[in-house]
Amino acid sequence: MNEDELNSIKDKIKREIEAAKTINQLNQISRGYLGKKGVISRLLKELKTLTKEERVRRGKKINELKCFLQEKLEEKEGLLKKEETKQEGAKFDITVPGRKLKVGHLHPLTQVKRKVEEIFQSMGFSIAQGPEIEDEWHNFDALNIPPEHPARDVWDTLYLREQKLLLRTHTSPVQIRYMEKHQPPLRIIAPGRVFRHEATDARHEFQLSQIEGLMVEREISVANLKAVLSEFFRKFFTKDINFRLDPDFFPFTEPSFNVSVTCVICQGKGCSLCKKTGYLEIAGAGMVHPNVFKNCGLNPKEWQGWAFGFGLDRLAMMKYRIDDVRLFRSADLRFLSQF
Ligand code: PHE
């Protein structure tokens, strides 16, 4: 083997690679030269028969040939790949209408919750949280709900077997947890899930979401509660909406009220949702009972406060004019995709 032979191999490589039309052919050429039994291996084996000097010189040449070959192969591979994608591009019909992307979004209850949070935050309220599994102290005793109170009945409360724990029946225990840890004055809202052992119908679910509100100051009255509620409704429904406070009873507030707004479904005319009253109750509220302050280690002679508990589902029903609460958790996309 001499120089000429190496040169003619080089020429052959050039020609063959130039002629290759597919990546497959290119791979075949590569194997033919670089494979175990390929031309380059054969050349390297022949080195053994040479003198040391010649071996060094020839070895260098063979290496150069190998580099040349690899370079050419890569270059051609790039070209062939480009062509392939070009051809595929030609197969692509840009006039075919695209597939519509389905974009997900937040659940309507989450949207409403965030809106409520935003409004109260703009009025200086912070957001507090508490556990969904509660003890009797926070869910009942501390809220001035005595052991014989009907709400404790198993027909309302879902008790857990262990350690007298239960699924909280309202978000009011967050009031207690917050006042145990923080000194007034304070303003919080506490959104969260609550659970009740109830049969479900168009207005009742056994799992619902509430938003608790609590404001404690040295001097504060029902007038203040009304002002905050009216500001909230104006921002939430983006218009002035009629609401009213009716006397009610909760063990943890005195006096107590329930808050109703004009039924948006029938605009106050009376429908099945508002039981023909024209109003829909959406919150309980009242002035914090002195015993509740005492149970949190606060002096009721020093502090006054009001609290409310909204049904988040009810708020959402009013905002979006939905007449069946069960739809929210039905996972029905025909319903959910409307928001
Ligand atoms: N916790 C009460 C309920 O679940 C609502 C409420 C909250 C009432 C705060 C008064 C004050 O019905």
Coordinates of C-alpha atoms and ligand atoms in Angstrom, one line a residue:
M1 CA 0.0 0.0 0.0
N2 CA 1.4 3.4 -1.0
E3 CA 0.4 7.1 -1.1
D4 CA -1.4 6.6 -4.3
E5 CA -3.6 3.9 -2.8
L6 CA -4.5 6.2 0.1
N7 CA -5.3 9.0 -2.4
S8 CA -7.5 6.8 -4.5
I9 CA -9.4 5.7 -1.4
K10 CA -9.9 9.3 -0.5
D11 CA -11.3 10.0 -4.0
K12 CA -13.6 7.0 -3.7
I13 CA -14.9 8.1 -0.4
K14 CA -15.7 11.5 -1.9
R15 CA -17.5 10.1 -4.8
E16 CA -19.5 7.6 -2.8
I17 CA -20.6 10.1 -0.2
E18 CA -21.6 12.6 -2.9
A19 CA -23.7 9.9 -4.6
A20 CA -25.5 8.9 -1.4
K21 CA -29.2 9.8 -1.5
T22 CA -30.5 8.6 1.8
I23 CA -29.3 8.5 5.4
N24 CA -29.5 4.7 5.1
Q25 CA -27.0 4.7 2.2
L26 CA -24.8 7.0 4.2
N27 CA -24.8 4.6 7.1
Q28 CA -23.8 1.8 4.8
I29 CA -20.8 3.7 3.5
S30 CA -19.8 4.6 7.1
R31 CA -19.9 0.9 8.1
G32 CA -17.9 0.0 5.0
Y33 CA -15.0 2.2 6.0
L34 CA -15.2 2.6 9.8
G35 CA -16.7 -0.8 10.8
K36 CA -14.7 -3.5 12.4
K37 CA -14.0 -5.2 9.1
G38 CA -13.9 -1.9 7.2
V39 CA -11.2 -0.3 5.1
I40 CA -9.7 1.8 7.8
S41 CA -9.3 -1.2 10.2
R42 CA -7.6 -3.1 7.4
L43 CA -5.2 -0.3 6.7
L44 CA -4.4 -0.1 10.4
K45 CA -3.7 -3.8 10.6
E46 CA -1.2 -3.6 7.8
L47 CA 0.9 -1.1 9.8
K48 CA 2.3 -4.1 11.7
T49 CA 4.4 -5.1 8.7
L50 CA 6.2 -1.8 8.4
T51 CA 9.3 -0.4 10.0
K52 CA 8.8 1.9 12.9
E53 CA 9.5 5.1 10.9
E54 CA 7.2 4.2 8.1
R55 CA 4.6 3.1 10.6
V56 CA 4.5 6.6 12.2
R57 CA 4.3 8.3 8.9
R58 CA 1.6 6.0 7.5
G59 CA -0.3 6.0 10.7
K60 CA -0.6 9.7 10.5
K61 CA -1.9 9.6 7.0
I62 CA -4.5 6.9 7.8
N63 CA -5.7 9.1 10.7
E64 CA -6.0 12.1 8.4
L65 CA -8.0 9.9 6.0
K66 CA -10.3 8.8 8.9
C67 CA -10.9 12.4 9.9
F68 CA -11.6 13.4 6.4
L69 CA -14.1 10.6 6.1
Q70 CA -15.9 11.5 9.3
E71 CA -16.1 15.1 8.3
K72 CA -17.6 14.3 4.9
L73 CA -20.1 11.9 6.4
E74 CA -21.3 14.5 8.9
E75 CA -21.6 17.2 6.3
K76 CA -23.7 15.0 4.0
E77 CA -25.8 13.8 6.9
G78 CA -26.7 17.4 7.7
L79 CA -27.7 18.0 4.1
L80 CA -29.8 14.9 3.8
K81 CA -31.7 15.7 7.0
K82 CA -32.4 19.2 5.9
E83 CA -33.9 17.8 2.7
E84 CA -36.0 15.3 4.5
T85 CA -37.6 18.0 6.7
K86 CA -38.2 20.1 3.6
Q87 CA -40.0 17.2 2.0
E88 CA -42.1 16.7 5.1
G89 CA -42.9 20.4 5.1
A90 CA -44.3 20.0 1.7
K91 CA -46.6 17.3 3.0
F92 CA -47.9 19.7 5.6
D93 CA -51.2 21.4 4.5
I94 CA -51.3 24.8 6.0
T95 CA -54.9 25.3 4.9
V96 CA -56.3 22.6 7.2
P97 CA -58.1 24.2 10.1
G98 CA -56.2 23.9 13.4
R99 CA -57.4 21.9 16.4
K100 CA -58.9 24.1 19.0
L101 CA -56.9 24.1 22.2
K102 CA -58.9 23.5 25.4
V103 CA -57.6 25.9 28.0
G104 CA -58.4 25.0 31.6
H105 CA -59.4 27.6 34.2
L106 CA -60.2 28.0 37.8
H107 CA -63.3 26.5 39.3
P108 CA -66.1 29.0 39.8
L109 CA -65.9 28.6 43.6
T110 CA -62.2 29.3 43.5
Q111 CA -62.8 32.4 41.4
V112 CA -65.4 33.6 43.9
K113 CA -63.2 32.9 46.8
R114 CA -60.3 34.8 45.3
K115 CA -62.6 37.8 44.5
V116 CA -63.9 37.8 48.1
E117 CA -60.3 37.7 49.5
E118 CA -59.3 40.5 47.2
I119 CA -62.1 42.7 48.3
F120 CA -61.5 42.2 52.0
Q121 CA -57.8 42.6 51.7
S122 CA -58.4 45.9 50.1
M123 CA -60.3 46.8 53.3
G124 CA -57.4 45.9 55.5
F125 CA -58.4 42.3 56.4
S126 CA -55.8 39.5 56.5
I127 CA -56.5 35.9 55.6
A128 CA -56.4 33.3 58.3
Q129 CA -56.7 29.5 58.1
G130 CA -57.5 26.6 60.4
P131 CA -57.6 22.8 60.2
E132 CA -60.6 21.0 58.6
I133 CA -60.3 18.3 61.3
E134 CA -61.2 20.1 64.6
D135 CA -61.5 19.3 68.2
E136 CA -64.7 19.9 70.2
W137 CA -63.2 22.9 72.1
H138 CA -62.6 25.0 69.0
N139 CA -65.6 23.9 67.0
F140 CA -68.1 24.1 69.9
D141 CA -67.1 24.8 73.6
A142 CA -65.0 27.9 72.9
L143 CA -67.8 29.3 70.7
N144 CA -70.2 29.1 73.6
I145 CA -72.0 26.1 72.2
P146 CA -72.8 23.9 75.2
P147 CA -72.6 20.1 75.0
E148 CA -76.4 19.7 74.8
H149 CA -76.7 22.0 71.8
P150 CA -78.5 20.3 68.9
A151 CA -75.7 21.1 66.4
R152 CA -73.5 18.6 68.3
D153 CA -76.0 15.9 67.4
V154 CA -74.5 13.2 65.2
W155 CA -77.1 14.2 62.6
D156 CA -75.3 17.4 62.0
T157 CA -71.7 16.8 62.9
L158 CA -69.5 14.2 61.3
Y159 CA -67.4 12.8 64.2
L160 CA -64.2 11.0 63.7
R161 CA -63.6 7.9 65.8
E162 CA -60.4 9.1 67.4
Q163 CA -60.0 11.4 70.3
K164 CA -63.3 13.2 69.9
L165 CA -62.2 14.8 66.7
L166 CA -64.7 16.0 64.1
L167 CA -64.9 17.6 60.7
R168 CA -65.5 21.2 61.4
T169 CA -69.1 22.2 60.9
H170 CA -68.2 25.9 60.3
T171 CA -65.2 28.2 59.9
S172 CA -66.0 29.9 63.2
P173 CA -63.3 27.9 65.1
V174 CA -60.8 29.9 63.1
Q175 CA -62.0 32.9 65.1
I176 CA -60.9 31.2 68.3
R177 CA -57.6 29.9 66.9
Y178 CA -56.8 33.4 65.7
M179 CA -57.7 35.2 68.9
E180 CA -55.8 32.6 71.0
K181 CA -52.6 33.7 69.2
H182 CA -53.1 37.4 68.3
Q183 CA -53.8 40.5 70.3
P184 CA -56.6 42.7 69.0
P185 CA -57.3 45.0 67.2
L186 CA -57.7 42.6 64.4
R187 CA -59.5 42.1 61.1
I188 CA -59.4 38.7 59.4
I189 CA -61.3 36.6 56.9
A190 CA -61.0 32.8 56.9
P191 CA -62.1 30.9 53.9
G192 CA -62.4 27.1 54.1
R193 CA -64.4 23.9 53.6
V194 CA -66.8 22.8 56.2
F195 CA -68.8 19.6 56.6
R196 CA -72.3 18.7 57.7
H197 CA -74.2 15.5 58.0
E198 CA -77.1 16.6 55.8
A199 CA -79.3 15.3 53.0
T200 CA -78.5 17.2 49.8
D201 CA -81.0 19.3 47.8
A202 CA -80.9 22.4 45.6
R203 CA -79.7 24.5 48.5
H204 CA -77.8 22.1 50.7
E205 CA -74.6 20.1 50.4
F206 CA -72.9 18.0 53.0
Q207 CA -69.7 19.7 52.1
L208 CA -69.6 23.4 51.6
S209 CA -67.3 26.4 51.7
Q210 CA -67.6 29.3 54.1
I211 CA -65.9 32.5 54.6
E212 CA -65.6 33.7 58.1
G213 CA -65.1 37.3 59.0
L214 CA -63.9 38.8 62.3
M215 CA -63.2 42.3 63.3
V216 CA -62.2 43.2 66.9
E217 CA -61.7 46.8 68.1
R218 CA -62.1 48.7 71.4
E219 CA -65.3 50.3 70.1
I220 CA -67.2 48.8 67.3
S221 CA -70.9 48.3 66.5
V222 CA -73.4 46.7 64.3
A223 CA -73.4 49.9 62.2
N224 CA -69.8 49.1 61.4
L225 CA -70.7 45.5 60.4
K226 CA -73.4 46.9 58.1
A227 CA -71.0 49.4 56.5
V228 CA -68.4 46.7 55.8
L229 CA -71.1 44.3 54.4
S230 CA -72.5 47.0 52.1
E231 CA -69.1 47.9 50.8
F232 CA -68.4 44.2 50.2
F233 CA -71.7 43.6 48.3
R234 CA -71.2 46.7 46.2
K235 CA -67.7 45.5 45.1
F236 CA -68.7 41.8 44.8
F237 CA -71.9 42.3 42.8
T238 CA -70.5 45.4 41.1
K239 CA -73.8 47.2 41.8
D240 CA -75.8 48.4 44.8
I241 CA -77.7 45.4 46.0
N242 CA -80.5 45.2 48.6
F243 CA -79.6 43.3 51.7
R244 CA -81.1 43.1 55.1
L245 CA -80.3 41.8 58.6
D246 CA -82.9 39.8 60.4
P247 CA -82.7 38.7 64.0
D248 CA -81.3 35.2 64.5
F249 CA -79.6 33.2 67.1
F250 CA -76.0 31.9 67.3
P251 CA -74.5 31.0 70.7
F252 CA -71.3 32.8 69.8
T253 CA -72.8 36.2 68.9
E254 CA -75.2 38.5 70.7
P255 CA -77.1 40.0 69.1
S256 CA -77.2 37.7 66.1
F257 CA -78.5 38.2 62.6
N258 CA -78.8 36.5 59.4
V259 CA -77.9 38.4 56.2
S260 CA -80.1 38.1 53.1
V261 CA -79.7 39.7 49.7
T262 CA -82.4 40.1 47.0
C263 CA -82.6 36.8 45.1
V264 CA -80.9 37.4 41.8
I265 CA -82.7 34.5 40.1
C266 CA -86.1 36.1 40.4
Q267 CA -85.0 39.7 41.2
G268 CA -87.0 39.6 44.4
K269 CA -90.3 38.4 42.8
G270 CA -90.1 35.0 44.5
C271 CA -89.0 31.7 43.0
S272 CA -88.3 28.2 44.2
L273 CA -84.7 28.9 45.2
C274 CA -85.7 31.7 47.6
K275 CA -88.8 29.8 48.7
K276 CA -90.9 32.6 47.2
T277 CA -89.6 35.1 49.7
G278 CA -87.6 37.2 47.2
Y279 CA -84.6 37.1 49.5
L280 CA -81.9 34.5 49.9
E281 CA -80.0 34.1 53.1
I282 CA -76.3 34.1 52.5
A283 CA -74.6 34.7 55.9
G284 CA -74.9 34.5 59.6
A285 CA -73.5 37.4 61.6
G286 CA -73.5 39.2 65.0
M287 CA -71.5 40.9 67.7
V288 CA -68.9 38.6 69.3
H289 CA -70.4 37.1 72.5
P290 CA -68.5 38.0 75.7
N291 CA -68.0 34.4 76.6
V292 CA -66.1 33.9 73.3
F293 CA -63.7 36.6 74.2
K294 CA -63.2 35.1 77.7
N295 CA -62.5 31.7 76.2
C296 CA -59.7 33.2 74.2
G297 CA -58.2 35.0 77.2
L298 CA -59.5 38.4 76.1
N299 CA -61.4 40.8 78.4
P300 CA -64.9 41.4 77.0
K301 CA -65.0 44.8 78.9
E302 CA -62.1 45.9 76.9
W303 CA -62.9 44.5 73.4
Q304 CA -65.8 44.5 71.1
G305 CA -66.1 42.7 67.8
W306 CA -68.4 41.4 65.1
A307 CA -68.2 38.3 63.1
F308 CA -69.9 36.8 60.0
G309 CA -69.9 33.5 58.2
F310 CA -70.8 33.5 54.5
G311 CA -71.7 30.5 52.5
L312 CA -69.3 30.7 49.6
D313 CA -71.5 28.5 47.4
R314 CA -74.5 30.8 48.1
L315 CA -72.4 33.8 47.1
A316 CA -71.3 32.1 43.9
M317 CA -74.9 31.1 43.2
M318 CA -76.0 34.7 43.5
K319 CA -73.2 36.1 41.4
Y320 CA -73.6 33.6 38.6
R321 CA -77.4 33.1 38.9
I322 CA -77.1 29.4 39.5
D323 CA -80.1 27.7 41.0
D324 CA -78.7 24.4 42.2
V325 CA -75.8 24.2 44.5
R326 CA -75.0 20.6 43.6
L327 CA -73.7 21.7 40.2
F328 CA -70.5 23.1 41.7
R329 CA -69.2 19.7 42.7
S330 CA -70.8 17.7 39.9
A331 CA -67.6 17.8 37.9
D332 CA -69.8 18.3 34.8
L333 CA -67.8 20.1 32.2
R334 CA -70.8 21.4 30.4
F335 CA -71.4 23.4 33.6
L336 CA -67.9 24.2 34.6
S337 CA -66.7 25.4 31.2
Q338 CA -69.2 28.3 31.3
F339 CA -67.1 30.3 33.8
Ligands
PHE1 N1 -70.8 29.8 61.9 C1 -72.2 30.2 61.6 C2 -72.8 29.0 60.7 O1 -72.1 28.2 60.2 C3 -72.2 31.5 60.9 C4 -71.8 32.6 61.7 C5 -70.5 33.0 61.7 C6 -72.7 33.3 62.5 C7 -70.1 34.1 62.5 C8 -72.4 34.4 63.2 C9 -71.1 34.8 63.2 O2 -74.0 29.0 60.4

